[in-house]
Coordinates of C-alpha atoms in Angstrom, one line a residue:
Chain W
M802 CA -22.7 109.3 31.7
R803 CA -22.4 111.7 34.6
K804 CA -22.0 110.1 38.0
K805 CA -24.9 112.2 39.3
Y806 CA -27.3 110.5 36.9
I807 CA -26.1 107.0 37.8
F808 CA -26.6 107.9 41.5
Q809 CA -30.1 109.2 40.7
L810 CA -31.0 106.1 38.9
F811 CA -29.8 104.0 41.8
Q812 CA -31.7 106.3 44.2
D813 CA -34.9 105.9 42.3
L814 CA -34.5 102.2 42.4
V815 CA -34.2 102.4 46.2
L816 CA -37.4 104.6 46.3
T817 CA -39.3 102.0 44.2
G818 CA -38.1 99.2 46.6
L819 CA -39.1 101.3 49.6
I820 CA -42.7 102.1 48.4
I821 CA -43.3 98.4 47.7
A822 CA -41.8 97.4 51.0
L823 CA -44.0 99.9 52.8
F824 CA -47.2 98.2 51.6
G825 CA -46.1 95.0 53.4
Y826 CA -47.0 96.6 56.7
H827 CA -47.9 93.1 58.1
L828 CA -44.9 91.2 56.8
F829 CA -42.5 92.5 59.4
D830 CA -43.0 94.0 62.9
E831 CA -44.6 97.5 63.1
P832 CA -41.3 99.4 63.9
V833 CA -39.9 98.2 60.5
H834 CA -42.8 99.8 58.7
E835 CA -42.2 103.1 60.6
W836 CA -38.5 103.2 59.9
L837 CA -39.0 102.4 56.3
G838 CA -41.5 105.3 56.1
L839 CA -38.8 107.6 57.6
A840 CA -36.2 106.3 55.1
F841 CA -38.7 106.9 52.3
L842 CA -39.1 110.5 53.5
G843 CA -35.3 110.9 53.6
V844 CA -34.6 109.5 50.2
T845 CA -37.5 111.5 48.7
I846 CA -36.0 114.8 50.1
S847 CA -32.7 113.8 48.4
H848 CA -34.6 112.8 45.2
T849 CA -36.3 116.2 45.1
S850 CA -33.2 118.2 45.9
L851 CA -31.2 116.6 43.1
N852 CA -34.0 117.5 40.7
F853 CA -34.1 121.1 42.0
W854 CA -33.7 122.4 38.4
W855 CA -37.3 121.3 37.9
F856 CA -38.6 123.9 40.3
K857 CA -36.4 126.5 38.8
K858 CA -37.9 126.2 35.3
L859 CA -41.4 125.9 36.7
F860 CA -42.2 129.5 36.1
S861 CA -40.0 130.2 33.1
Q862 CA -40.9 127.3 30.8
K863 CA -43.7 127.3 28.2
Y864 CA -46.4 124.8 28.8
N865 CA -47.7 122.4 26.2
G866 CA -50.1 119.6 27.1
Y867 CA -47.4 117.2 28.0
Q868 CA -45.6 119.6 30.2
A869 CA -48.9 120.5 31.9
V870 CA -49.7 116.8 32.6
K871 CA -46.2 116.2 34.0
T872 CA -46.4 119.2 36.3
A873 CA -49.9 118.3 37.5
V874 CA -48.8 114.7 38.2
N875 CA -45.7 115.8 40.1
F876 CA -47.7 118.2 42.2
A877 CA -50.4 115.6 43.0
T878 CA -47.7 113.1 43.9
F879 CA -46.1 115.6 46.2
L880 CA -49.4 116.4 48.0
L881 CA -50.2 112.7 48.4
F882 CA -46.7 112.1 49.7
F883 CA -47.0 115.0 52.1
T884 CA -50.4 113.6 53.5
A885 CA -49.0 110.1 53.8
C886 CA -46.0 111.4 55.8
I887 CA -47.9 113.6 58.1
T888 CA -50.6 111.0 58.9
G889 CA -47.9 108.3 59.2
I890 CA -46.1 110.4 61.8
L891 CA -49.3 111.0 63.7
L892 CA -50.2 107.4 63.7
S893 CA -46.7 106.2 64.6
K894 CA -46.8 103.8 67.6
H895 CA -43.1 103.3 68.0
I896 CA -40.9 106.1 66.8
F897 CA -43.2 109.1 67.6
D898 CA -45.3 107.2 70.2
D899 CA -45.6 109.6 73.1
F900 CA -45.6 112.8 71.3
F901 CA -48.6 115.1 72.0
F902 CA -49.7 114.7 68.4
H903 CA -50.0 110.9 68.5
S904 CA -53.4 109.9 67.1
T905 CA -55.6 106.9 66.9
E906 CA -58.4 108.7 65.0
D907 CA -60.4 107.0 62.3
T908 CA -60.0 109.9 60.0
I909 CA -56.2 110.0 60.3
R910 CA -55.9 106.2 59.7
K911 CA -58.2 106.3 56.7
S912 CA -56.4 109.3 55.3
H913 CA -53.1 107.4 55.6
M914 CA -54.6 104.4 53.7
L915 CA -56.2 106.7 51.1
S916 CA -53.1 108.8 50.4
T917 CA -50.7 105.9 50.3
H918 CA -52.7 103.8 47.9
W919 CA -53.2 106.8 45.6
L920 CA -49.5 107.6 46.0
Q921 CA -48.6 104.2 44.6
M922 CA -50.8 104.9 41.6
L923 CA -49.3 108.4 41.1
I924 CA -45.8 107.1 41.5
G925 CA -46.7 104.7 38.7
V926 CA -47.8 107.5 36.5
H927 CA -44.7 109.5 37.4
L928 CA -42.6 106.6 36.4
G929 CA -44.5 106.2 33.2
L930 CA -43.9 109.9 32.3
H931 CA -40.1 109.2 32.6
W932 CA -40.2 105.7 31.1
N933 CA -38.4 106.7 27.9
T934 CA -35.9 109.0 29.6
I935 CA -34.9 106.2 32.0
G936 CA -34.6 103.8 29.0
T937 CA -32.4 106.2 27.1
M938 CA -30.3 106.8 30.2
L939 CA -29.7 103.1 30.8
G940 CA -28.9 102.7 27.1
N941 CA -26.2 105.4 27.3
W942 CA -24.8 104.1 30.5
W943 CA -24.4 100.6 29.2
K944 CA -23.2 102.0 25.8
L945 CA -25.8 100.0 23.9
D946 CA -25.5 100.1 20.1
F947 CA -29.1 100.4 18.9
G948 CA -27.9 99.7 15.4
N949 CA -27.0 96.2 16.6
R950 CA -29.6 93.6 15.6
S951 CA -29.8 91.7 18.9
V952 CA -30.0 95.0 20.9
R953 CA -32.9 96.0 18.6
I954 CA -34.7 92.7 19.1
A955 CA -34.3 93.0 22.9
S956 CA -35.5 96.6 23.1
K957 CA -38.2 96.5 20.5
I958 CA -39.6 93.0 21.0
L959 CA -38.4 91.1 24.1
L960 CA -38.7 93.9 26.6
P961 CA -42.1 95.1 25.5
I962 CA -43.4 91.6 25.7
M963 CA -42.0 91.2 29.2
W964 CA -43.5 94.6 30.4
T965 CA -46.8 93.7 28.8
I966 CA -46.9 90.3 30.7
I967 CA -46.1 92.1 33.9
T968 CA -48.7 94.7 33.2
I969 CA -51.4 92.1 32.7
Y970 CA -50.4 90.3 35.8
G971 CA -50.4 93.6 37.7
I972 CA -54.0 94.3 36.7
Y973 CA -54.9 90.8 37.8
A974 CA -53.1 91.3 41.2
F975 CA -54.9 94.6 41.7
I976 CA -58.3 93.0 41.2
L977 CA -57.4 89.9 43.2
R978 CA -56.2 91.9 46.1
D979 CA -59.3 94.0 46.0
L980 CA -57.4 97.3 46.1
A981 CA -60.1 99.5 44.4
P982 CA -62.0 100.1 47.7
Y983 CA -58.8 101.6 49.2
L984 CA -58.8 104.2 46.4
L985 CA -62.4 105.0 47.0
N986 CA -62.0 105.5 50.8
Q987 CA -64.3 102.6 51.5
V988 CA -61.9 100.8 53.8
D989 CA -62.1 101.4 57.5
F990 CA -59.5 98.9 58.6
A991 CA -56.9 97.5 56.2
F992 CA -57.0 93.8 55.4
F993 CA -53.8 92.0 55.9
D994 CA -52.9 88.4 55.3
F995 CA -50.3 87.8 58.0
D996 CA -49.4 84.4 56.6
E997 CA -48.9 85.2 53.0
S998 CA -45.6 84.7 51.0
K999 CA -43.4 87.8 51.1
T1000 CA -42.1 87.1 47.6
V1001 CA -45.6 87.0 46.1
F1002 CA -46.7 90.1 47.9
Y1003 CA -43.7 92.2 46.8
F1004 CA -43.9 90.9 43.2
D1005 CA -47.6 91.7 43.1
F1006 CA -47.1 95.3 44.3
F1007 CA -44.1 95.7 41.9
A1008 CA -46.4 94.4 39.0
I1009 CA -49.1 96.8 40.0
L1010 CA -46.6 99.7 39.9
I1011 CA -45.3 98.6 36.5
A1012 CA -48.9 98.2 35.2
V1013 CA -49.7 101.8 36.0
A1014 CA -46.4 103.0 34.7
Y1015 CA -46.5 101.1 31.5
L1016 CA -50.1 102.0 30.7
S1017 CA -49.4 105.7 31.5
R1018 CA -46.4 105.5 29.1
W1019 CA -48.6 104.3 26.3
V1020 CA -51.4 106.8 27.1
I1021 CA -48.8 109.6 27.1
A1022 CA -47.3 108.4 23.8
F1023 CA -50.8 108.2 22.3
L1024 CA -51.9 111.6 23.5
F1025 CA -48.8 113.7 22.9
F1026 CA -46.3 111.8 20.7
R1027 CA -48.5 110.4 17.9
R1028 CA -46.7 110.6 14.6
Chain K
M535 CA -72.9 49.6 100.1
K536 CA -75.0 49.2 97.0
K537 CA -76.3 52.7 97.4
L538 CA -72.8 54.0 97.9
L539 CA -71.6 52.3 94.7
T540 CA -74.5 53.7 92.7
T541 CA -73.8 57.2 94.0
L542 CA -70.1 56.7 93.1
M543 CA -71.0 55.5 89.6
L544 CA -73.4 58.3 89.1
L545 CA -70.8 60.8 90.3
C546 CA -68.3 59.3 87.8
A547 CA -70.8 59.4 85.0
T548 CA -71.7 63.0 85.7
T549 CA -68.1 64.0 85.9
M550 CA -67.4 62.3 82.6
T551 CA -70.3 63.7 80.8
Q552 CA -70.0 67.1 82.4
A553 CA -69.4 70.0 80.0
K554 CA -65.7 70.1 79.4
T555 CA -65.9 73.1 77.1
A556 CA -65.7 76.6 78.3
I557 CA -66.3 79.9 76.5
V558 CA -64.3 82.8 77.8
Y559 CA -64.9 86.2 76.0
F560 CA -64.2 89.8 76.3
S561 CA -66.6 92.3 74.7
V562 CA -67.3 96.0 74.8
P563 CA -70.6 97.1 73.2
E564 CA -69.5 100.4 71.8
Y565 CA -72.0 103.3 72.0
S566 CA -74.4 103.3 74.9
Q567 CA -77.3 104.2 72.7
P568 CA -77.1 102.0 69.6
A569 CA -80.4 103.3 68.4
D570 CA -78.4 106.2 67.1
V571 CA -76.1 104.2 65.0
D572 CA -76.8 101.9 62.2
G573 CA -73.9 100.3 60.5
V574 CA -71.6 103.2 61.5
T575 CA -67.9 102.6 61.4
G576 CA -66.7 100.8 64.5
A577 CA -70.0 100.1 66.0
S578 CA -69.2 96.7 67.4
V579 CA -72.6 96.3 68.8
I580 CA -75.5 94.0 68.1
V581 CA -79.1 94.7 69.2
K582 CA -80.9 91.4 69.6
D583 CA -84.4 91.2 71.1
Q584 CA -84.0 94.8 72.2
Q585 CA -80.9 93.7 74.2
V586 CA -77.6 95.5 73.6
L587 CA -74.8 93.0 73.0
G588 CA -71.2 93.5 72.2
A589 CA -70.3 91.9 68.9
T590 CA -68.1 89.3 70.5
Q591 CA -70.7 88.7 73.2
Y592 CA -73.2 88.0 70.5
L593 CA -70.9 85.3 69.0
A594 CA -70.2 83.9 72.4
E595 CA -73.8 83.4 73.2
L596 CA -74.4 81.7 69.8
I597 CA -71.6 79.3 70.5
Q598 CA -73.0 78.7 74.0
A599 CA -76.4 77.9 72.5
K600 CA -74.9 75.3 70.2
T601 CA -72.3 73.7 72.5
Q602 CA -74.0 74.1 75.9
A603 CA -70.6 75.1 77.3
D604 CA -69.9 77.0 80.5
I605 CA -69.6 80.7 79.6
F606 CA -67.5 83.3 81.3
R607 CA -67.3 87.0 80.5
L608 CA -64.0 88.8 81.2
E609 CA -64.8 91.9 83.1
T610 CA -62.4 94.6 84.2
V611 CA -62.4 96.3 87.6
K612 CA -62.4 99.6 85.7
N613 CA -64.9 99.7 82.9
Y614 CA -63.8 100.4 79.4
P615 CA -65.5 103.4 77.7
T616 CA -68.1 102.6 75.1
E617 CA -67.4 105.6 72.9
H618 CA -65.5 104.3 69.8
S619 CA -62.8 106.9 69.5
V620 CA -61.9 106.9 73.2
L621 CA -61.9 103.1 73.2
L622 CA -59.5 103.1 70.2
D623 CA -57.1 105.3 72.1
I624 CA -57.2 103.5 75.4
G625 CA -56.9 100.1 73.7
Q626 CA -53.8 101.2 71.9
E627 CA -52.2 103.0 74.8
Q628 CA -52.5 99.9 77.0
Q629 CA -50.7 97.9 74.3
R630 CA -48.0 100.4 73.8
K631 CA -47.3 100.9 77.5
N632 CA -48.0 97.2 78.4
I633 CA -50.7 98.1 80.8
K634 CA -52.7 95.1 82.0
P635 CA -56.1 96.1 83.3
A636 CA -57.1 94.2 86.4
L637 CA -59.9 91.6 86.1
K638 CA -62.8 91.3 88.4
S639 CA -62.2 87.6 88.5
V640 CA -60.1 85.0 86.6
P641 CA -62.3 82.0 85.6
N642 CA -60.7 78.7 86.5
M643 CA -59.9 76.7 83.4
Q644 CA -58.6 73.5 85.1
D645 CA -61.6 71.3 84.4
Y646 CA -61.9 72.1 80.8
D647 CA -60.2 70.5 77.8
T648 CA -61.5 72.9 75.2
V649 CA -61.6 76.7 75.7
F650 CA -63.3 79.0 73.2
L651 CA -61.6 82.3 73.6
G652 CA -63.4 85.3 72.0
F653 CA -62.3 88.9 71.7
P654 CA -62.4 92.0 69.4
L655 CA -59.2 92.5 67.4
W656 CA -57.5 95.6 68.7
W657 CA -54.7 97.1 66.5
Y658 CA -54.1 93.6 65.0
K659 CA -53.4 92.2 68.5
L660 CA -55.1 90.8 71.6
P661 CA -56.7 93.4 73.8
M662 CA -54.5 93.7 76.9
V663 CA -57.3 92.5 79.2
V664 CA -57.4 89.2 77.2
Q665 CA -53.6 89.0 77.3
N666 CA -53.8 89.5 81.1
F667 CA -56.3 86.6 81.4
V668 CA -54.2 84.3 79.2
E669 CA -51.1 85.0 81.3
Q670 CA -52.9 84.1 84.5
V671 CA -54.2 80.7 83.5
D672 CA -52.5 77.5 82.4
L673 CA -53.9 76.2 79.1
S674 CA -51.3 73.5 78.6
G675 CA -52.6 70.5 76.8
K676 CA -55.9 72.2 76.1
K677 CA -57.5 73.1 72.8
V678 CA -58.0 76.8 72.5
V679 CA -60.4 77.9 69.8
L680 CA -60.2 81.6 69.0
F681 CA -63.1 83.6 67.8
V682 CA -62.5 87.1 66.7
T683 CA -64.5 90.1 65.7
S684 CA -62.9 92.9 63.8
G685 CA -63.1 95.7 61.2
G686 CA -60.5 94.4 58.7
T687 CA -58.2 91.5 59.1
G688 CA -59.0 88.3 61.0
F689 CA -56.8 86.6 63.5
S690 CA -53.7 88.6 62.5
N691 CA -51.0 88.5 65.1
T692 CA -53.2 87.0 67.8
T693 CA -52.6 83.3 66.8
K694 CA -48.8 84.0 67.1
Q695 CA -49.3 85.8 70.4
M696 CA -51.4 83.0 71.8
K697 CA -48.7 80.4 70.8
Q698 CA -46.1 82.5 72.6
L699 CA -48.2 82.9 75.7
Q700 CA -49.4 79.3 75.9
P701 CA -46.8 77.2 74.0
K702 CA -48.2 73.9 75.2
A703 CA -51.8 74.6 74.2
T704 CA -53.2 73.8 70.8
I705 CA -54.3 77.1 69.2
V706 CA -57.1 76.8 66.6
E707 CA -58.3 79.6 64.4
G708 CA -62.0 79.1 65.0
F709 CA -64.2 81.9 63.7
H710 CA -63.7 85.4 62.5
R711 CA -66.2 88.0 61.3
N712 CA -66.2 91.7 60.4
M713 CA -69.0 92.9 62.6
Y714 CA -68.7 96.6 62.6
R715 CA -71.0 97.3 59.6
T716 CA -74.1 95.8 61.2
T717 CA -76.0 96.3 64.4
R718 CA -78.5 93.5 63.8
P719 CA -78.2 89.8 64.3
T720 CA -78.1 88.1 60.9
A721 CA -78.8 84.6 59.7
I722 CA -75.7 84.6 57.5
I723 CA -73.4 85.0 60.5
E724 CA -75.3 82.5 62.6
N725 CA -75.3 79.9 59.8
A726 CA -71.6 80.4 59.1
L727 CA -70.8 80.1 62.8
N728 CA -72.9 76.9 63.2
K729 CA -71.2 75.4 60.1
R730 CA -67.8 76.2 61.5
L731 CA -68.7 74.7 64.9
T732 CA -69.8 71.5 63.1
E733 CA -66.5 71.4 61.3
L734 CA -64.7 71.7 64.7
G735 CA -66.7 68.8 66.0
F736 CA -69.5 70.5 68.0

């Protein structure tokens, strides 16, 4: 496989790690959250640049339902990302603290929470749209022989079982952590448990991301790729 | 002689039974005309018997009613604004720039062995005025019971901050309540507070 693709896979893994780490605002000191946010902005710019071909074919390609959904999801993800960045920079207390645009406004804070929580959902959908592609790429990279019986068992039975368990746990974590109000703009000040375990926190947010991605993957498969 | 002894004994007895608990709190009743607001975001104000109280002040007075402790309100030389958005700004600016607003007076904590310390949570931390007070008194060996009002999280970083500022004091997470959605005293809050005070031995 081309080195560029391997780099991109690695980069996407870093992005996934960053988005999960960013939700742990309270697990480290505030400057860490702000630097992670800037890192996320940087890696996203690189992620977008390396996929520049996508913009090129935007006006030339023919749209079927699947293409339309993909394009819409990507644009929504971009808008949310943009809002999250701008509000984050405005709210910054450490990196951009004394700039004229520094803000403590309720609206800005609420927009940051609203956009970031939706961003996590949309990144999940975005991942779900590329689920099969990523799987195929990993298979090529590791030169897996899908004719082999144990590879077939792993890819057709064991992995789906694992993802299903993580998805169920992710839904449970979403409910337990009471995240729906964040998506409905009902939260004025975020709730943070400053004493909770980092491992559990990160795993919960990973599971929530996987849940959205895996469910999207199946919805997409059902809608557009039914045989 | 007998008279002197009696007086001494009485004096001893009164010193022993004297209130050894103090309540120190800081509170800003946001909005000067709370009639205009009802459960609006950030309105940390309670109207009780037509009297305007800060949310933390309301809790402090409830604790006082139950414990009969001496009560002190932390007041700054320069008043804080009562408008929500301005207050948010100033509260954060003081924290970022380490500005410690001067206190009108610093209550003496020497004679107390338990101190209830109440404040609104500002940006997940102690308001600087409270930090200023804590830095000026010695709470070593005393039990410090925190009570906090906020819009989201409870004690957050304040417990850690208190432990750093007063390493020899015993810091107890006393009582926390989200108070910004209501402007009325409620039985739920009062009952919960009383229950917690009983748990803490009051």
